[in-house]
């Protein structure tokens, strides 16, 4: 009887696309679970000497930072976790304002003063080292980040994952749309790493901008590039399937090797190496390798998933 | 030499040397930038049948062009956040002038002349302050910058001349800074608006879309002063509201359509030449939506891959796409021409 019922019911549930299933189960959901866990550890710390816990949590964020749709975007959660780039230096001023208040409600504060980038200032910038209230604010920001991470994970677990699995809803009309959303996050992530994580410190040849590197105070700049590429590779391989995965892995490997070559040099981890012509060339080469991955995906994986990137559609202006 | 120069000046002043006009470049009806198969960029003049009347090279990919009302001159803006624009002689591609944005400003990619063609207005970003502004340039004297007005919002994109000589500006609300490229810095608290300005900068009217994540982006102005508006949604596509609107100064904003059908993104907007319809394009969704303004507001949808440029013609509308195609929309869509080019963003009507 049970079996018969199962057979009758089976056709009613169209099987989700295996690539979407794998992306959710092997990549996205574990990624957000790791973020919740890492921010929980950060929030649970009984001291404000939390550089290690912050490092783990910041890496967990970077690993999911390209998934800027659905639960991350609701209630500006991603912005509250990560306000960067910050070309006008809004974060230090927002922190100074928060430090001037007694037990400020963090969730209502300016997003520039919240999240991992704000915490990095408090933990690593000498300008904030002696500030009264620094420890309390670190704890407050950690709680706030944990609340955002938890909210994102809950929504993925309880709602959004199903929208992608069981398409034919208002968000994803079919599996192709869900695949295209994942593909878009992949290319957006590659573009962000090329243009922001590497492009900002590179500046121009005449004027490199080492102080614009992401999380340079903690020396995570190059590590963030590495973490983001690892995560993007994992998603690309899932989407690419058997036919493309070897090619995809080979291309990411070339970029990884270039990261290795930079990591061991003086000024590599915080990318301050861009200030010397010899160092700059190495970072430009890394940027180029990532751009090549992007082109490869646009020429192979994109069309595979029905994404043809139009001249105007891509301009976004 | 003194005499000769004096003589020439006298000739110019007396109008004995005929000023060049658009007739000198084949009387095109529209301008559009395009990418060539070898990766170069051009500005082309087109007629209503989709034939190319002239083509001149561009130094790089541009955004929109502004056409001088009388002389065959076009201003081509670099893509944002560009800091220069070139004024081109459409007869031969000569660069007549180069506009450099002042220190601390960059262009957003749109500009318009006043009715006389003596003054050019450009949308710009005062990026340290994160405030929009309008640059004012003297087109009679080598495009010298003569003034600057606040745009009354953040991230002004398109701006148009109203029939009464005032300006209407689409303040997209999105804060960017050249040090972070096109990265959007203020999505959680962006406040787009549509502003009407006198040429001395005085605010005549201002309206905001009902959803603050709807970035007011592109405009079209009908000769009776009705403004057509195309917006771009900064939230989830599945939650996109209406992204098309019309507005008349002093009245409320009339929003229409379903932004989800446009993938949350409007590329261009134009009134039909017979004035009764408003068309918007979405290259992301690959659709043109046409709204019947006089009747019951019915909307018609035409699918076309990477469609973006749209302009009014005497009988209806004309559209361009990234595959080089041009087609007209009267009651149905009809293929006009296809060139070995990728038409860029906007199709600019010559007055």
XYZ file of C-alpha atoms in Angstrom:
668
model
C 0.000 0.000 0.000
C 2.727 2.406 0.997
C 4.599 1.586 -2.144
C 1.535 2.049 -4.323
C 0.858 5.415 -2.789
C 4.422 6.460 -3.359
C 4.144 5.469 -6.994
C 0.975 7.443 -7.440
C 2.394 10.517 -5.764
C 5.784 10.403 -7.396
C 4.946 12.065 -10.719
C 3.368 15.005 -8.907
C 6.785 16.069 -7.618
C 8.994 16.891 -10.532
C 12.572 16.069 -9.614
C 14.705 19.145 -9.036
C 17.611 19.721 -11.374
C 20.512 17.689 -9.911
C 22.871 20.634 -10.325
C 20.591 22.879 -8.267
C 20.276 20.135 -5.642
C 24.030 19.720 -5.472
C 24.665 23.465 -5.333
C 22.266 23.756 -2.406
C 23.285 20.654 -0.469
C 27.029 20.643 -1.072
C 27.778 24.322 -1.363
C 25.242 26.970 -0.411
C 23.595 25.494 2.694
C 26.887 24.285 4.230
C 28.401 27.688 3.431
C 25.724 29.590 5.330
C 25.759 27.036 8.152
C 29.502 27.652 8.506
C 28.844 31.387 8.641
C 26.296 30.960 11.434
C 28.667 28.724 13.337
C 31.631 31.057 12.968
C 29.662 34.135 14.008
C 28.237 32.156 16.932
C 31.773 31.379 18.100
C 32.647 35.036 17.718
C 29.594 36.094 19.716
C 30.248 33.496 22.414
C 33.786 34.709 23.088
C 34.153 35.973 26.617
C 36.980 38.329 25.735
C 37.545 40.954 23.075
C 40.745 39.265 22.011
C 38.884 37.598 19.159
C 41.184 38.041 16.171
C 41.204 34.309 15.397
C 37.460 33.889 15.680
C 36.977 37.020 13.567
C 39.336 35.618 10.921
C 37.329 32.399 10.697
C 34.066 34.302 10.492
C 35.362 36.787 7.913
C 36.527 33.890 5.733
C 33.136 32.214 6.127
C 31.499 35.411 4.926
C 33.793 35.802 1.911
C 32.983 32.213 0.920
C 29.281 33.082 0.547
C 29.690 36.739 -0.409
C 28.829 36.087 -4.064
C 25.387 34.676 -3.184
C 23.816 38.120 -3.222
C 20.202 37.185 -3.829
C 17.239 35.990 -1.794
C 17.958 35.643 1.936
C 21.155 37.750 1.818
C 19.337 40.689 0.290
C 16.232 40.619 2.501
C 16.349 43.289 5.230
C 19.742 44.428 3.900
C 21.380 41.544 5.766
C 24.394 41.275 3.462
C 25.050 45.000 3.766
C 24.807 44.743 7.544
C 27.441 41.988 7.476
C 29.724 43.542 4.915
C 29.893 47.223 4.116
C 32.695 47.340 1.556
C 34.005 48.985 -0.575
C 33.794 52.143 1.476
C 35.457 54.837 -0.691
C 34.454 57.706 1.588
C 35.569 56.084 4.808
C 32.095 55.890 6.336
C 33.004 52.925 8.564
C 35.494 54.642 10.911
C 33.154 57.624 11.381
C 30.188 55.349 12.072
C 32.299 53.489 14.646
C 33.350 56.716 16.324
C 29.668 57.652 16.596
C 28.803 54.245 18.079
C 31.671 54.458 20.576
C 30.321 57.796 21.749
C 27.025 56.228 22.768
C 26.209 54.120 25.772
C 25.064 50.632 24.684
C 23.823 51.697 21.245
C 21.231 49.446 19.544
C 23.462 47.987 16.812
C 20.648 46.733 14.596
C 19.431 50.334 14.177
C 22.893 51.777 13.579
C 24.258 52.885 10.216
C 25.227 49.793 8.214
C 28.686 51.326 7.723
C 29.342 50.714 11.420
C 28.189 47.067 11.408
C 29.595 43.757 10.256
C 32.991 42.224 9.610
C 34.657 45.267 8.105
C 33.694 47.473 11.062
C 34.929 44.806 13.489
C 38.209 44.666 11.620
C 38.817 48.348 12.403
C 38.154 47.763 16.089
C 40.356 44.687 16.230
C 43.285 45.722 14.059
C 43.432 49.479 13.558
C 45.713 51.206 16.090
C 43.439 54.263 15.970
C 40.773 52.299 17.870
C 43.088 50.287 20.137
C 42.705 52.428 23.230
C 39.094 53.507 22.794
C 36.839 53.190 25.797
C 33.876 50.955 25.023
C 35.798 49.100 22.302
C 35.306 45.688 23.905
C 31.576 46.193 24.404
C 31.166 47.356 20.848
C 33.064 44.333 19.507
C 30.704 42.092 21.471
C 27.678 44.039 20.233
C 28.801 43.807 16.600
C 29.487 40.088 16.981
C 25.961 39.479 18.298
C 24.511 41.549 15.497
C 26.508 39.667 12.839
C 25.422 36.367 14.341
C 21.772 37.444 14.235
C 22.086 38.387 10.551
C 23.886 35.140 9.691
C 21.261 33.117 11.502
C 18.433 34.933 9.749
C 20.022 34.240 6.354
C 20.590 30.574 7.134
C 17.072 30.092 8.490
C 15.533 31.544 5.396
C 17.665 29.339 3.145
C 16.783 26.242 5.177
C 13.088 26.892 5.606
C 12.043 28.687 2.499
C 14.430 29.813 -0.186
C 16.135 26.490 -0.845
C 12.733 25.019 -1.701
C 12.017 27.832 -4.142
C 15.104 26.761 -6.073
C 14.425 23.042 -5.761
C 10.745 23.090 -6.593
C 10.647 25.703 -9.288
C 7.472 26.839 -10.977
C 6.879 29.579 -8.429
C 6.866 33.376 -8.516
C 10.619 33.548 -7.988
C 11.820 30.803 -10.345
C 9.490 29.847 -13.146
C 11.589 26.803 -14.042
C 14.879 25.054 -13.279
C 16.661 27.076 -15.940
C 15.920 30.277 -14.050
C 17.313 28.778 -10.843
C 20.452 27.666 -12.695
C 20.793 31.086 -14.249
C 20.588 32.736 -10.836
C 23.447 30.534 -9.647
C 25.437 31.256 -12.777
C 24.895 34.988 -12.300
C 26.197 34.800 -8.727
C 29.242 32.984 -10.037
C 30.100 35.627 -12.621
C 29.249 38.474 -10.247
C 31.601 36.927 -7.703
C 34.432 36.642 -10.233
C 33.864 40.224 -11.376
C 33.857 41.488 -7.796
C 37.135 39.763 -7.015
C 38.721 41.083 -10.212
C 37.437 44.641 -10.019
C 37.251 45.252 -6.269
C 39.462 42.836 -4.327
C 42.286 43.230 -6.851
C 41.317 46.253 -8.925
C 41.005 48.648 -5.997
C 44.546 48.184 -4.654
C 45.963 48.046 -8.184
C 44.624 51.503 -8.970
C 46.552 52.743 -11.991
C 50.146 52.060 -12.931
C 51.125 55.603 -11.977
C 49.117 55.509 -8.803
C 48.719 52.127 -7.126
C 46.425 52.230 -4.090
C 47.669 49.702 -1.583
C 45.559 51.188 1.222
C 42.397 50.381 -0.698
C 42.929 46.637 -0.384
C 40.111 44.714 1.270
C 40.777 43.863 4.964
C 44.403 44.961 4.696
C 44.557 45.818 8.420
C 44.214 42.168 9.323
C 46.294 41.067 6.315
C 43.382 39.104 4.821
C 43.422 40.783 1.400
C 44.993 37.965 -0.579
C 43.408 35.262 1.600
C 39.992 36.683 0.679
C 40.822 36.310 -3.004
C 41.815 32.724 -2.332
C 38.713 31.908 -0.263
C 36.383 33.490 -2.791
C 37.991 31.619 -5.693
C 37.760 28.296 -3.862
C 34.085 28.855 -3.239
C 33.401 30.033 -6.793
C 35.270 27.029 -8.142
C 33.121 24.673 -6.114
C 29.945 26.237 -7.519
C 31.339 26.342 -11.064
C 32.259 22.668 -10.960
C 28.785 21.721 -9.735
C 27.120 23.752 -12.476
C 29.582 22.622 -15.135
C 29.008 18.922 -14.549
C 31.207 16.179 -15.975
C 31.732 17.788 -19.325
C 33.289 20.998 -18.009
C 34.589 20.292 -14.523
C 38.122 19.246 -15.556
C 38.554 22.391 -17.659
C 37.149 24.576 -14.908
C 39.445 23.059 -12.305
C 42.471 23.494 -14.512
C 41.766 27.182 -14.937
C 41.197 27.806 -11.244
C 44.424 25.916 -10.544
C 46.395 28.425 -12.627
C 44.925 31.269 -10.576
C 45.631 29.410 -7.322
C 49.260 28.960 -8.331
C 49.541 32.673 -8.911
C 48.079 33.342 -5.438
C 50.700 30.995 -3.982
C 53.435 32.900 -5.778
C 52.247 36.183 -4.259
C 51.487 34.839 -0.772
C 55.119 34.107 0.030
C 56.381 37.532 -0.953
C 56.825 40.455 1.361
C 53.674 42.579 1.070
C 51.754 39.687 -0.500
C 49.094 38.957 2.147
C 47.850 42.560 2.375
C 48.573 43.211 -1.332
C 50.803 46.192 -0.493
C 53.076 44.540 -3.041
C 51.156 46.510 -5.697
C 53.296 49.534 -4.804
C 56.363 48.085 -6.517
C 56.384 47.553 -10.289
C 57.569 43.942 -9.903
C 54.861 43.181 -7.367
C 52.202 44.952 -9.339
C 52.864 42.753 -12.358
C 52.221 39.658 -10.255
C 48.897 40.976 -8.993
C 47.902 42.053 -12.484
C 48.702 38.546 -13.690
C 46.409 37.105 -11.015
C 43.682 39.505 -12.053
C 44.170 38.406 -15.646
C 43.907 34.703 -14.754
C 40.579 35.341 -13.017
C 39.340 37.377 -15.963
C 40.184 34.381 -18.165
C 38.091 32.097 -15.966
C 35.244 34.545 -16.377
C 35.570 34.538 -20.171
C 35.810 30.750 -20.249
C 32.618 30.401 -18.210
C 30.810 32.975 -20.351
C 31.741 31.009 -23.473
C 31.031 27.509 -22.196
C 28.951 27.273 -19.029
C 26.778 30.313 -19.811
C 25.437 28.974 -23.119
C 25.115 25.520 -21.485
C 22.681 27.043 -19.007
C 20.941 29.137 -21.629
C 22.638 32.374 -20.644
C 23.783 34.392 -23.628
C 25.294 37.581 -22.304
C 24.033 40.319 -24.602
C 25.960 43.477 -25.412
C 23.273 45.667 -23.842
C 22.019 43.217 -21.226
C 25.484 43.106 -19.664
C 26.135 46.837 -19.760
C 23.739 47.551 -16.940
C 23.494 51.279 -17.414
C 47.560 88.561 -41.090
C 45.554 90.944 -38.950
C 43.559 91.975 -41.992
C 42.951 88.447 -43.118
C 41.726 87.378 -39.684
C 39.528 90.433 -39.533
C 38.111 89.580 -42.908
C 37.327 86.010 -41.888
C 35.666 87.120 -38.696
C 33.547 89.508 -40.684
C 32.507 86.784 -43.107
C 31.541 84.480 -40.270
C 29.577 87.188 -38.510
C 27.687 88.167 -41.637
C 26.720 84.550 -42.242
C 28.227 84.447 -45.716
C 29.869 81.112 -44.931
C 26.953 78.724 -44.583
C 26.881 76.918 -41.229
C 26.931 73.161 -41.649
C 23.617 71.462 -40.867
C 22.419 67.887 -40.415
C 21.579 67.925 -44.141
C 25.326 67.787 -44.751
C 25.427 64.304 -43.266
C 22.391 62.941 -45.084
C 19.639 64.216 -42.760
C 19.662 61.331 -40.326
C 16.672 60.895 -38.028
C 18.544 59.136 -35.215
C 21.990 58.660 -33.749
C 23.282 55.494 -32.159
C 26.627 54.263 -30.958
C 27.667 50.736 -31.914
C 30.451 48.210 -31.620
C 32.022 47.036 -34.863
C 32.933 43.378 -35.535
C 36.633 44.156 -34.992
C 35.911 45.538 -31.524
C 35.994 49.247 -32.429
C 33.245 51.728 -31.651
C 31.397 54.095 -33.938
C 28.667 56.689 -33.895
C 26.163 56.275 -36.700
C 23.392 58.405 -38.142
C 20.317 56.416 -39.157
C 17.166 57.156 -41.087
C 13.663 55.931 -40.300
C 14.107 52.907 -42.578
C 17.160 51.778 -40.637
C 19.750 52.751 -43.254
C 23.025 54.257 -42.133
C 23.502 57.851 -43.315
C 26.922 58.418 -41.768
C 29.360 56.669 -39.478
C 32.332 58.098 -37.622
C 34.744 56.419 -35.204
C 34.481 56.801 -31.410
C 37.531 56.626 -29.133
C 35.926 54.058 -26.804
C 32.581 52.537 -25.878
C 30.229 55.374 -25.119
C 26.898 55.600 -23.384
C 24.452 58.081 -24.897
C 25.075 60.847 -27.395
C 23.615 64.341 -27.365
C 22.829 65.860 -30.743
C 23.163 69.559 -31.470
C 19.779 70.933 -32.598
C 21.172 72.559 -35.768
C 24.800 71.732 -36.445
C 25.881 68.169 -37.329
C 27.639 67.895 -33.982
C 27.246 65.163 -31.423
C 28.617 64.873 -27.925
C 29.686 61.340 -27.103
C 30.150 60.557 -23.431
C 32.504 57.909 -22.111
C 30.785 55.195 -20.082
C 30.370 56.096 -16.452
C 32.368 56.859 -14.431
C 34.024 58.604 -17.405
C 35.720 61.953 -17.014
C 35.606 63.071 -20.622
C 33.264 63.590 -23.521
C 34.084 64.527 -27.086
C 32.185 66.808 -29.426
C 32.355 65.267 -32.872
C 31.843 66.738 -36.298
C 29.524 64.150 -37.832
C 30.710 65.055 -41.352
C 34.188 63.670 -40.855
C 34.606 62.493 -37.263
C 36.836 65.426 -36.328
C 36.975 66.146 -32.623
C 35.696 69.722 -32.333
C 36.100 69.947 -28.576
C 36.856 67.791 -25.611
C 34.995 68.192 -22.344
C 36.869 67.190 -19.219
C 34.838 66.970 -16.060
C 36.266 69.252 -13.357
C 38.274 67.875 -10.446
C 36.040 65.813 -8.174
C 33.353 65.215 -10.831
C 32.668 62.503 -13.374
C 30.064 62.205 -16.102
C 27.131 59.816 -15.915
C 26.770 59.466 -19.677
C 23.857 61.713 -20.647
C 23.571 65.303 -21.728
C 21.244 67.631 -23.582
C 21.442 70.950 -25.395
C 19.033 73.824 -24.821
C 16.719 74.723 -27.737
C 19.182 77.168 -29.276
C 22.121 74.798 -29.142
C 24.158 77.416 -27.303
C 24.326 75.567 -24.003
C 24.979 71.921 -23.166
C 23.867 70.347 -19.876
C 25.533 67.171 -18.526
C 24.733 64.874 -15.584
C 27.655 64.508 -13.193
C 28.662 63.099 -9.831
C 30.256 65.270 -7.160
C 31.720 62.062 -5.825
C 33.368 63.112 -2.589
C 30.092 64.588 -1.436
C 28.018 61.860 -3.113
C 25.776 64.551 -4.655
C 24.490 64.815 -8.175
C 25.095 67.891 -10.259
C 24.461 69.294 -13.716
C 27.394 70.766 -15.622
C 26.609 73.738 -17.868
C 28.857 74.266 -20.909
C 28.997 77.074 -23.443
C 28.622 75.414 -26.849
C 29.327 78.705 -28.638
C 32.795 79.105 -27.173
C 34.569 75.803 -27.476
C 32.469 74.168 -24.743
C 33.854 76.142 -21.853
C 32.294 75.174 -18.525
C 30.258 78.106 -17.294
C 28.200 76.877 -14.360
C 27.115 73.956 -12.228
C 23.706 73.248 -10.708
C 22.758 70.756 -8.009
C 20.708 67.929 -9.575
C 18.632 67.767 -6.365
C 19.420 64.119 -5.794
C 22.043 61.387 -5.896
C 23.255 59.681 -9.072
C 21.587 61.737 -11.837
C 21.558 59.674 -15.025
C 19.358 60.941 -17.850
C 18.265 64.534 -18.230
C 16.029 66.146 -20.825
C 14.956 69.539 -21.957
C 11.283 70.327 -21.321
C 9.231 72.103 -24.017
C 9.357 75.303 -21.931
C 13.171 75.272 -21.792
C 13.458 73.950 -18.220
C 15.148 70.655 -17.344
C 13.918 67.318 -16.054
C 16.451 65.049 -14.344
C 16.330 61.365 -13.389
C 18.143 61.184 -10.057
C 18.716 57.425 -9.828
C 19.446 57.620 -6.110
C 22.426 55.271 -6.326
C 25.660 56.512 -4.787
C 28.886 55.419 -6.490
C 32.482 56.534 -6.210
C 35.110 56.169 -8.948
C 37.452 54.455 -6.481
C 34.971 51.577 -6.409
C 33.842 51.700 -10.034
C 30.173 50.987 -10.524
C 29.780 49.377 -7.101
C 26.533 50.601 -5.518
C 27.230 52.056 -2.091
C 23.862 52.973 -0.615
C 21.201 50.510 -1.754
C 19.633 50.156 1.746
C 18.847 53.857 1.950
C 18.759 55.068 -1.647
C 16.180 57.775 -2.468
C 15.625 58.200 -6.210
C 13.580 61.096 -7.570
C 12.473 62.911 -10.681
C 13.352 66.605 -10.473
C 12.293 69.549 -12.604
C 14.815 72.371 -12.560
C 14.973 75.848 -13.918
C 18.218 76.496 -15.774
C 19.354 78.593 -12.811
C 18.990 75.530 -10.586
C 15.697 76.359 -8.890
C 13.541 73.300 -8.119
C 10.182 73.474 -9.873
C 8.829 70.077 -8.852
C 10.070 66.785 -7.491
C 8.475 63.341 -7.164
C 9.705 59.998 -5.823
C 8.671 56.532 -7.035
C 6.517 54.583 -4.584
C 9.297 52.003 -4.004
C 12.638 53.463 -2.932
C 14.585 50.648 -4.663
C 13.230 51.713 -8.065
C 16.072 53.751 -9.535
C 14.701 56.471 -11.820
C 17.001 56.151 -14.790
C 15.907 57.081 -18.301
C 13.505 59.687 -19.616
C 11.561 60.703 -22.673
C 9.692 63.985 -22.991
C 6.577 64.420 -25.150
C 5.996 67.798 -26.793
C 3.117 68.544 -24.426
C 5.414 68.151 -21.422
C 4.442 64.619 -20.383
C 7.535 62.779 -19.123
C 8.022 59.040 -19.705
C 10.175 57.283 -17.112
C 12.064 53.989 -17.135
C 13.308 52.635 -13.795
C 15.698 49.889 -12.692
C 14.881 47.720 -9.702
C 17.612 47.236 -7.089
C 15.888 44.419 -5.186
C 14.874 40.859 -6.009
C 13.499 40.570 -9.540
C 10.604 38.473 -8.216
C 9.555 41.443 -6.073
C 9.922 44.114 -8.761
C 7.047 46.623 -8.848
C 5.963 48.713 -11.836
C 9.069 50.240 -13.417
C 7.456 52.417 -16.044
C 5.755 55.695 -15.283
C 4.515 58.912 -16.757
C 4.526 62.227 -14.994
C 3.293 65.724 -15.627
C 4.722 68.566 -13.573
C 2.512 69.328 -10.595
C 0.670 66.023 -10.797
C 1.217 62.597 -9.236
C 3.401 59.878 -10.710
C 1.427 57.334 -12.751
C 3.232 53.983 -12.528
C 2.352 51.159 -14.911
C 3.179 47.616 -15.961
C 4.867 44.720 -14.219
C 8.586 45.091 -13.522
C 9.025 41.317 -13.230
C 8.231 40.972 -16.924
C 11.165 43.352 -17.557
C 13.559 41.380 -15.346
C 13.582 44.427 -13.090
C 15.473 46.443 -15.688
C 14.506 49.110 -18.185
C 17.202 50.033 -20.709
C 15.523 52.846 -22.663
C 12.213 54.644 -22.863
C 10.515 56.598 -25.682
C 7.153 58.012 -26.688
C 5.851 56.965 -30.078
C 5.881 59.655 -32.769
C 2.061 59.690 -32.773
C 2.360 60.408 -29.026
C -0.252 57.919 -27.914
C 2.124 55.206 -26.739
C 5.055 54.834 -24.423
C 7.635 52.114 -25.088
C 10.291 50.683 -22.796
C 12.960 48.115 -23.591
C 14.604 45.520 -21.394
C 17.700 43.881 -22.884
C 17.826 41.529 -19.883
C 14.334 40.201 -20.475
C 14.641 40.661 -24.248
C 11.333 42.527 -24.501
C 9.832 45.798 -25.640
C 6.697 46.807 -23.754
C 4.381 49.323 -25.355
C 1.706 51.036 -23.279
C -1.337 52.575 -24.891
C -1.638 55.890 -23.029
C -4.785 57.298 -24.588
C -6.919 54.195 -24.478
C -7.296 51.732 -21.660
C -3.569 51.476 -20.884
C -3.261 48.106 -22.595
C 0.272 46.888 -22.873
C 1.730 44.996 -25.795
C 4.869 42.948 -25.531
C 7.365 42.248 -28.318
C 10.209 39.832 -27.752
C 13.625 40.588 -29.174
C 17.004 39.454 -27.916
C 19.220 42.172 -26.378
C 16.882 44.945 -27.506
C 17.746 48.289 -25.937
C 17.573 51.398 -28.136
C 14.110 52.832 -28.786
C 12.856 56.080 -30.324
C 9.634 57.487 -31.728
C 8.987 57.758 -35.480
C 6.168 59.525 -37.304
C 4.095 56.383 -37.419
C 5.245 54.594 -34.283
C 8.500 53.375 -32.822
C 11.872 52.048 -33.888
C 14.115 49.744 -31.855
C 17.724 48.558 -32.048
C 19.405 45.481 -30.594
C 22.833 44.073 -29.810
C 22.840 41.904 -32.939
C 22.740 44.881 -35.276
C 19.026 44.660 -35.983
C 16.529 47.484 -36.346
C 12.798 46.982 -36.316
C 9.745 49.174 -36.285
C 6.642 48.848 -34.166
C 3.384 50.210 -35.532
C 0.676 47.697 -34.796
C 3.033 44.767 -35.121
C 6.806 44.560 -35.127
C 8.448 44.623 -38.557
C 12.076 43.966 -39.405
C 13.747 46.969 -41.016
C 17.439 46.278 -41.384
C 20.374 44.449 -39.950
C 23.926 45.761 -39.879
C 27.131 44.010 -38.973
C 27.278 45.986 -35.718
C 26.125 45.715 -32.112
C 23.858 48.694 -31.425
C 24.572 50.196 -28.029
C 22.180 51.346 -25.281
C 20.334 54.285 -26.798
C 18.778 55.480 -30.016
C 18.803 59.277 -29.934
C 16.195 61.232 -31.901
C 17.267 64.323 -33.776
C 14.779 67.104 -33.177
